Coordinates of C-alpha atoms in Angstrom, one line a residue:
X1209 CA 0.0 0.0 0.0
X1210 CA 1.0 3.6 -0.5
X1211 CA 1.0 5.5 2.8
X1212 CA 2.0 9.0 3.9
X1213 CA 3.2 10.1 7.3
X1214 CA 2.7 13.8 8.1
X1215 CA 5.2 14.9 10.7
X1216 CA 8.6 13.2 11.1
X1217 CA 9.3 13.7 14.8
X1218 CA 9.7 10.8 17.2
X1219 CA 6.4 9.1 16.4
X1220 CA 6.3 9.9 12.7
X1221 CA 9.8 8.7 11.9
X1222 CA 9.3 5.4 13.8
X1223 CA 5.9 4.8 12.1
X1224 CA 7.2 5.7 8.6
X1225 CA 10.3 3.5 8.9
X1226 CA 8.4 0.5 10.4
X1227 CA 5.6 0.7 7.8
X1228 CA 8.2 0.8 5.0
X1229 CA 10.0 -2.2 6.6
X1230 CA 6.7 -4.1 6.5
X1231 CA 6.6 -3.6 2.8
X1232 CA 4.5 -0.5 2.2
X1233 CA 5.6 2.4 0.1
X1234 CA 5.8 5.4 2.4
X1235 CA 6.3 9.1 1.9
X1236 CA 7.2 11.1 5.0
X1237 CA 6.4 14.8 5.2
X1238 CA 7.9 17.6 7.3
X1239 CA 8.1 21.4 7.0
X1240 CA 11.7 21.3 8.3
X1241 CA 13.8 21.0 5.1
X1242 CA 17.0 20.2 7.1
X1243 CA 15.3 17.3 8.8
X1244 CA 13.9 16.0 5.5
X1245 CA 17.4 16.1 4.0
X1246 CA 18.9 14.2 7.0
X1247 CA 16.1 11.6 6.9
X1248 CA 16.7 11.1 3.2
X1249 CA 20.3 10.2 4.0
X1250 CA 19.1 7.7 6.6
X1251 CA 19.8 9.9 9.6
X1252 CA 17.0 9.9 12.2
X1253 CA 16.1 13.0 14.3
X1254 CA 16.4 11.2 17.6
X1255 CA 18.1 8.3 19.3
X1256 CA 15.9 5.2 19.4
X1257 CA 17.4 1.7 19.5
X1258 CA 17.0 -0.1 16.2
X1259 CA 15.6 3.0 14.3
X1260 CA 18.7 4.0 12.5
X1261 CA 19.2 0.5 10.9
X1262 CA 15.6 0.3 9.7
X1263 CA 15.7 3.9 8.4
X1264 CA 18.8 3.2 6.3
X1265 CA 17.5 -0.1 5.1
X1266 CA 14.1 1.3 3.9
X1267 CA 15.5 4.5 2.4
X1268 CA 18.1 2.5 0.5
X1269 CA 15.3 0.1 -0.7
X1270 CA 13.3 3.0 -2.2
X1271 CA 10.2 2.1 -0.1
X1272 CA 10.7 5.2 2.1
X1273 CA 11.4 8.7 1.0
X1274 CA 10.7 12.2 2.4
X1275 CA 9.4 15.6 1.2
X1276 CA 8.4 19.0 2.5
X1277 CA 5.3 19.1 0.2
X1278 CA 2.1 18.1 1.8
X1279 CA 0.4 18.5 -1.6
X1280 CA 2.7 15.8 -3.0
X1281 CA 1.7 13.6 0.0
X1282 CA -2.0 14.1 -0.7
X1283 CA -1.5 12.9 -4.3
X1284 CA 0.9 10.1 -3.3
X1285 CA -1.2 7.7 -1.3
X1286 CA -4.7 7.0 -0.2
X1287 CA -4.0 6.5 3.5
X1288 CA -2.4 9.4 5.4
X1289 CA -1.2 9.2 9.0
X1290 CA -1.0 12.4 11.0
X1291 CA 1.8 12.2 13.5
X1292 CA 2.4 15.9 14.5
X1293 CA 2.8 17.2 18.0
X1294 CA 0.2 18.5 20.4
X1295 CA 2.2 20.5 22.9
X1296 CA 0.8 21.9 26.1
X1297 CA -0.6 25.4 26.0
X1298 CA 1.3 27.3 28.8
X1299 CA -1.7 29.3 30.0
X1300 CA -4.2 26.4 30.5
X1301 CA -2.5 23.1 30.3
X1302 CA -4.8 22.2 27.4
X1303 CA -3.4 20.7 24.2
X1304 CA -2.4 23.0 21.4
X1305 CA -4.1 21.5 18.3
X1306 CA -2.9 23.9 15.6
X1307 CA -0.4 21.5 14.1
X1308 CA -3.0 18.7 13.8
X1309 CA -5.5 21.1 12.3
X1310 CA -2.9 22.5 9.8
X1311 CA -1.9 19.0 8.8
X1312 CA -5.5 17.9 8.1
X1313 CA -6.3 21.1 6.3
X1314 CA -3.1 20.8 4.2
X1315 CA -4.1 17.2 3.2
X1316 CA -7.7 18.3 2.4
X1317 CA -6.4 20.8 -0.1
X1318 CA -5.1 18.1 -2.4
X1319 CA -7.0 15.0 -1.2
X1320 CA -9.0 12.9 -3.7
X1321 CA -12.3 11.1 -3.1
X1322 CA -11.7 7.9 -1.1
X1323 CA -8.7 9.3 0.8
X1324 CA -8.4 8.3 4.4
X1325 CA -6.8 10.5 7.0
X1326 CA -5.7 8.6 10.1
X1327 CA -4.8 10.6 13.2
X1328 CA -2.1 9.2 15.5
X1329 CA -1.5 12.4 17.5
X1330 CA -2.7 12.5 21.1
X1331 CA -5.7 14.8 21.1
X1332 CA -8.6 15.6 23.5
X1333 CA -11.7 13.6 23.1
X1334 CA -14.0 15.2 20.5
X1335 CA -11.2 16.5 18.3
X1336 CA -11.5 13.7 15.7
X1337 CA -15.2 14.2 15.2
X1338 CA -14.7 17.9 14.6
X1339 CA -11.9 17.3 12.2
X1340 CA -13.9 14.6 10.4
X1341 CA -16.8 17.0 9.9
X1342 CA -14.6 19.7 8.3
X1343 CA -12.6 17.2 6.2
X1344 CA -15.7 15.5 4.7
X1345 CA -17.3 18.9 4.0
X1346 CA -14.2 20.0 2.1
X1347 CA -13.6 16.6 0.3
X1348 CA -16.8 14.6 -0.3
X1349 CA -16.0 10.9 -0.2
X1350 CA -13.0 11.4 2.1
X1351 CA -12.9 9.9 5.6
X1352 CA -11.1 10.3 8.9
X1353 CA -10.1 7.7 11.5
X1354 CA -8.1 7.7 14.7
X1355 CA -5.3 5.2 15.6
X1356 CA -3.6 6.2 18.8
X1357 CA 0.1 5.2 19.3
X1358 CA 1.3 3.5 22.5
X1359 CA 5.0 3.8 22.0
X1360 CA 7.5 3.5 24.9
X1361 CA 10.6 5.5 24.2
X1362 CA 13.5 3.1 24.1
X1363 CA 11.2 0.3 22.8
X1364 CA 9.4 2.2 20.0
X1365 CA 10.5 0.0 17.1
X1366 CA 9.4 -3.1 18.9
X1367 CA 6.2 -1.5 20.0
X1368 CA 5.4 -0.5 16.4
X1369 CA 6.2 -3.8 14.8
X1370 CA 4.9 -6.1 17.6
X1371 CA 2.3 -4.0 19.5
X1372 CA 0.3 -5.3 22.4
X1373 CA -2.9 -4.1 20.7
X1374 CA -4.1 -2.0 17.7
X1375 CA -6.9 0.5 18.5
X1376 CA -8.7 2.2 15.6
X1377 CA -11.6 4.6 15.9
X1378 CA -13.6 4.6 12.6
X1379 CA -16.8 6.0 11.1
X1380 CA -17.2 3.3 8.4
X1381 CA -16.5 -0.3 7.6
X1382 CA -14.4 0.8 4.6
X1383 CA -12.0 2.7 7.0
X1384 CA -11.8 -0.3 9.2
X1385 CA -11.0 -2.6 6.3
X1386 CA -8.3 -0.1 5.0
X1387 CA -6.6 -0.1 8.4
X1388 CA -6.8 -3.9 8.7
X1389 CA -5.0 -4.1 5.4
X1390 CA -2.3 -1.7 6.5
X1391 CA -1.7 -3.7 9.7
X1392 CA -2.4 -7.1 8.1
X1393 CA 1.0 -8.8 9.1
X1394 CA 0.3 -7.8 12.8
X1395 CA -3.3 -8.9 12.7
X1396 CA -2.2 -12.2 11.1
X1397 CA 0.3 -12.7 13.9
X1398 CA -2.4 -12.4 16.5
X1399 CA -2.2 -8.8 17.6
X1400 CA -5.6 -7.8 19.0
X1401 CA -7.4 -5.4 16.6
X1402 CA -9.9 -3.2 18.6
X1403 CA -12.2 -1.3 16.3
X1404 CA -14.4 1.4 18.0
X1405 CA -15.7 4.9 17.5
X1406 CA -13.6 8.0 17.3
X1407 CA -14.3 9.2 20.9
X1408 CA -13.4 5.9 22.5
X1409 CA -10.2 5.6 20.5
X1410 CA -9.1 9.1 21.6
X1411 CA -10.0 8.2 25.3
X1412 CA -8.0 5.0 25.2
X1413 CA -4.8 6.9 24.8
X1414 CA -5.6 9.5 27.5
X1415 CA -6.9 6.9 29.9
X1416 CA -3.9 4.6 29.5
X1417 CA -1.4 7.4 30.2
X1418 CA -3.4 8.7 33.1
X1419 CA -3.5 5.2 34.7
X1420 CA 0.2 4.7 34.2
X1421 CA 1.0 8.1 35.7
X1422 CA -1.3 7.3 38.6
X1423 CA 0.7 4.1 39.4
X1424 CA 4.0 6.0 39.3
X1425 CA 2.8 8.8 41.6
X1426 CA 1.1 6.3 43.9
X1427 CA 4.3 4.5 44.7
X1428 CA 6.2 7.8 45.0
X1429 CA 3.6 9.0 47.5
X1430 CA 4.2 5.8 49.4
X1431 CA 7.9 6.5 49.4
X1432 CA 7.2 9.7 51.3
X1433 CA 5.3 7.8 53.9
X1434 CA 8.1 5.3 54.1
X1435 CA 10.6 8.0 54.8
X1436 CA 8.4 9.3 57.6
X1437 CA 8.0 5.9 59.2
X1438 CA 11.3 4.1 58.6
X1439 CA 9.7 1.6 56.1
X1440 CA 11.4 0.6 52.8
X1441 CA 9.6 1.5 49.6
X1442 CA 11.4 -1.1 47.5
X1443 CA 10.1 -4.0 49.7
X1444 CA 6.7 -2.3 49.8
X1445 CA 6.6 -2.1 45.9
X1446 CA 7.7 -5.7 45.5
X1447 CA 5.0 -6.9 48.0
X1448 CA 2.1 -5.1 46.5
X1449 CA 3.3 -5.7 42.9
X1450 CA 3.0 -9.5 43.5
X1451 CA -0.8 -9.0 43.9
X1452 CA -2.0 -10.1 40.4
X1453 CA -4.7 -7.4 40.5
X1454 CA -2.0 -4.8 40.8
X1455 CA 1.1 -6.1 39.1
X1456 CA 4.7 -4.8 39.3
X1457 CA 4.8 -2.6 36.2
X1458 CA 5.2 1.1 36.8
X1459 CA 5.7 0.6 40.6
X1460 CA 9.3 1.7 40.5
X1461 CA 9.8 4.4 43.2
X1462 CA 12.1 7.2 42.3
X1463 CA 12.3 10.6 40.6
X1464 CA 9.0 10.3 38.8
X1465 CA 8.0 10.6 35.2
X1466 CA 8.8 13.2 32.5
X1467 CA 9.0 13.2 28.7
X1468 CA 6.6 14.5 26.1
X1469 CA 3.6 12.3 27.0
X1470 CA 2.6 11.7 30.5
X1471 CA 3.0 15.2 32.0
X1472 CA 1.2 17.0 29.2
X1473 CA -1.4 14.3 28.6
X1474 CA -2.7 14.3 32.1
X1475 CA -2.9 18.1 32.1
X1476 CA -4.7 18.1 28.7
X1477 CA -7.1 15.4 29.9
X1478 CA -7.9 17.4 33.0
X1479 CA -8.5 20.6 30.9
X1480 CA -10.8 18.7 28.5
X1481 CA -12.8 17.1 31.3
X1482 CA -13.3 20.6 32.8
X1483 CA -14.5 21.8 29.4
X1484 CA -17.0 19.0 29.3
X1485 CA -18.3 19.9 32.8
X1486 CA -16.8 16.7 34.3
X1487 CA -13.7 18.1 35.9
X1488 CA -14.5 16.4 39.2
X1489 CA -14.1 13.0 37.5
X1490 CA -10.4 13.4 37.0
X1491 CA -9.6 15.9 39.7
X1492 CA -7.2 13.3 41.2
X1493 CA -4.9 13.8 38.2
X1494 CA -3.9 17.2 39.6
X1495 CA -2.7 15.5 42.7
X1496 CA -0.9 12.9 40.5
X1497 CA 0.9 15.8 38.8
X1498 CA 1.7 17.5 42.1
X1499 CA 3.2 14.3 43.6
X1500 CA 5.3 13.9 40.5
X1501 CA 6.7 17.4 40.6
X1502 CA 7.3 17.1 44.4
X1503 CA 9.7 14.1 43.7
X1504 CA 12.1 16.5 42.0
X1505 CA 12.0 18.8 45.0
X1506 CA 12.6 15.9 47.4
X1507 CA 15.7 14.9 45.4
X1508 CA 17.1 18.4 45.6
X1509 CA 16.5 18.6 49.3
X1510 CA 18.1 15.2 49.9
X1511 CA 21.2 16.2 47.9
X1512 CA 21.4 19.4 49.8
X1513 CA 21.4 17.5 53.1
X1514 CA 24.2 15.3 51.8
X1515 CA 26.2 18.5 51.3
X1516 CA 25.6 19.7 54.8
X1517 CA 22.8 22.1 54.0
X1518 CA 24.0 24.2 51.0
X1519 CA 24.9 23.8 47.3
X1520 CA 26.9 27.0 47.3
X1521 CA 30.4 26.5 45.8
X1522 CA 30.0 22.7 45.8
X1523 CA 30.7 20.4 42.9
X1524 CA 27.7 18.3 41.8
X1525 CA 28.0 15.4 39.4
X1526 CA 24.8 14.4 37.6
X1527 CA 24.4 10.9 36.1
X1528 CA 21.7 11.2 33.5
X1529 CA 20.0 13.9 31.4
X1530 CA 17.4 12.1 29.3
X1531 CA 14.0 11.7 30.9
X1532 CA 14.4 7.9 30.7
X1533 CA 17.1 5.5 29.5
X1534 CA 17.6 4.4 25.9
X1535 CA 16.5 7.8 24.7
X1536 CA 18.0 11.2 24.0
X1537 CA 14.7 13.0 24.8
X1538 CA 15.1 15.7 27.4
X1539 CA 11.6 17.1 27.3
X1540 CA 10.4 17.7 30.9
X1541 CA 13.4 15.6 32.1
X1542 CA 13.3 15.2 35.9
X1543 CA 17.1 14.7 35.9
X1544 CA 17.7 18.1 34.2
X1545 CA 15.1 19.8 36.5
X1546 CA 17.2 18.6 39.5
X1547 CA 20.5 19.6 37.9
X1548 CA 19.2 23.0 37.0
X1549 CA 17.9 23.5 40.6
X1550 CA 21.3 22.6 42.0
X1551 CA 23.0 25.1 39.7
X1552 CA 20.6 27.9 40.6
X1553 CA 21.3 27.3 44.2
X1554 CA 25.0 27.9 43.7
X1555 CA 26.5 24.6 42.7
X1556 CA 28.9 23.8 39.9
X1557 CA 27.1 21.1 38.0
X1558 CA 28.6 18.7 35.5
X1559 CA 26.2 16.3 33.7
X1560 CA 26.9 13.0 31.9
X1561 CA 24.5 11.0 29.7
X1562 CA 25.2 8.3 27.1
X1563 CA 23.0 9.9 24.5
X1564 CA 21.4 13.1 25.5
X1565 CA 24.4 15.5 26.1
X1566 CA 23.9 17.5 22.9
X1567 CA 20.2 18.0 23.5
X1568 CA 20.8 18.9 27.1
X1569 CA 23.6 21.4 26.4
X1570 CA 21.4 23.2 23.9
X1571 CA 18.6 23.5 26.4
X1572 CA 20.7 24.2 29.5
X1573 CA 23.8 26.1 28.5
X1574 CA 24.6 27.2 32.0
X1575 CA 25.3 23.6 33.0
X1576 CA 28.6 21.8 32.3
X1577 CA 28.7 18.5 30.5
X1578 CA 31.1 15.6 30.3
X1579 CA 31.3 12.7 27.8
X1580 CA 32.5 10.1 30.3
X1581 CA 31.4 9.3 33.9
X1582 CA 34.8 9.7 35.5
X1583 CA 35.2 13.2 34.0
X1584 CA 31.8 14.2 35.2
X1585 CA 32.6 13.1 38.8
X1586 CA 36.0 14.6 39.2
X1587 CA 36.2 16.5 42.5
X1588 CA 32.5 16.1 43.1
X1589 CA 31.1 16.7 46.5
X1590 CA 28.0 14.7 45.7
X1591 CA 27.0 12.4 42.8
X1592 CA 23.3 12.4 41.8
X1593 CA 22.0 9.3 40.0
X1594 CA 19.0 10.6 38.1
X1595 CA 18.4 8.5 35.0
X1596 CA 18.5 4.8 35.3
X1597 CA 20.9 3.9 32.4
X1598 CA 22.1 0.3 32.9
X1599 CA 25.8 1.4 32.5
X1600 CA 25.5 3.4 35.7
X1601 CA 24.7 0.2 37.6
X1602 CA 28.0 -1.2 36.3
X1603 CA 30.2 1.6 37.8
X1604 CA 32.9 0.4 40.2
X1605 CA 32.2 2.4 43.4
X1606 CA 35.7 1.9 44.7
X1607 CA 37.3 3.3 41.5
X1608 CA 34.9 6.2 41.4
X1609 CA 35.7 7.1 45.0
X1610 CA 39.3 7.9 43.9
X1611 CA 38.2 10.8 41.7
X1612 CA 35.5 12.5 43.8
X1613 CA 36.2 15.0 46.6
X1614 CA 33.6 13.4 48.9
X1615 CA 32.0 10.0 48.4
X1616 CA 28.4 11.0 48.7
X1617 CA 25.7 9.7 46.3
X1618 CA 22.0 10.1 45.9
X1619 CA 20.3 7.2 44.1
X1620 CA 17.1 9.0 43.1
X1621 CA 16.1 6.0 40.9
X1622 CA 16.6 3.2 43.4
X1623 CA 18.5 1.0 41.1
X1624 CA 22.1 1.0 42.6
X1625 CA 23.2 -1.7 45.0
X1626 CA 23.6 0.1 48.3
X1627 CA 25.7 -2.6 49.9
X1628 CA 28.3 -2.4 47.2
X1629 CA 28.5 1.4 47.4
X1630 CA 28.6 1.6 51.1
X1631 CA 31.3 -1.1 51.3
X1632 CA 33.4 1.1 49.1
X1633 CA 33.1 4.0 51.6
X1634 CA 30.2 5.9 50.1
X1635 CA 27.4 7.6 52.0
X1636 CA 24.4 6.6 49.9
X1637 CA 20.9 8.0 50.2
X1638 CA 17.8 6.9 48.2
X1639 CA 14.3 8.2 48.1
X1640 CA 11.9 6.2 50.3
X1641 CA 14.6 4.2 51.9
X1642 CA 15.5 5.9 55.2
X1643 CA 17.2 2.8 56.7
X1644 CA 20.1 3.4 54.2
X1645 CA 21.0 6.6 56.1

């Protein structure tokens, strides 16, 4: 099939490359000419395991190419995936839909009868129905569907090629049949294909992210109670996670969530519920957001205590800049929020990350950066472990102790082995684990 993908950011690039790898002919569209040029050479706009190899393979095969012309895209295929961003509006927390609206309008200007526009962007419930009404008025015979993405950064290629489920919101049996054909290899392999209406498809994405955010903030709230009572949050999380009704996933106590999805999506969901007169139904999401933000403040306070009460003129080493491992995404990164807070309180901060240094340097020029862990930790008065990259668990504490000024470490992600670090002479603190102190 001939597909187009409008928007070649994180979601769009992964979707375009994976659809081409499945055998479709794909045309990716972006207004950024430099990005289009880089993609045409097989260079992705972000770090994602496995993406570069697929991109090079599909570009070289001729099944995937890129353009800046949405008119060309409208003529190229009959199924058009909209993968543009929906950032948060600063004043209200609601989603900014202008990029989605512009993409659909741009397609409509050149779309032929029978064209299907498929939204993958995360939007407030009701958006798809409104866009469908406008599209069908402009192009009789066209249709619109919604197909939310459920990608985990660091696992996006796997999640696209072997998803846990496919959700499509459609208005016609023809649209459902078209999407079944697009995803035929996955459906044949047994991936559940859930066909529903537009509103339910939109809500599946928002509800999923809200539930995941709730689990993360729940265990972090429990970590505060653990600190007040002397309990251990890791044992608590293991015990409640063994209940089959709860499960262990997303019960990892630590610095909280960040990135481009969970924070903005729960705020946008809250804003939309209030517009619908049902704000009380999701009022708890404001508390979820507050708990998550408070984790960053707790980490800053704990680091300050390790320094004797002040960051002024102290050297702080930060391990991690990306909001999660296996990504170079720094959007709403808890790690960088803590690093920036320490710098603003008078510390000299040096940050290391395996993939995100360039992005972090551009966004936080006042911070210092290092390309290896040892350099980042030279003469440090405290080391802050803020992103759970696996290579940080492999650090030799005894060797690192020889380069720091004071062997103090905050494990804000609760993934380091405290026994090993303490045996090497380190003072280790971890959120929700007061017995380590």
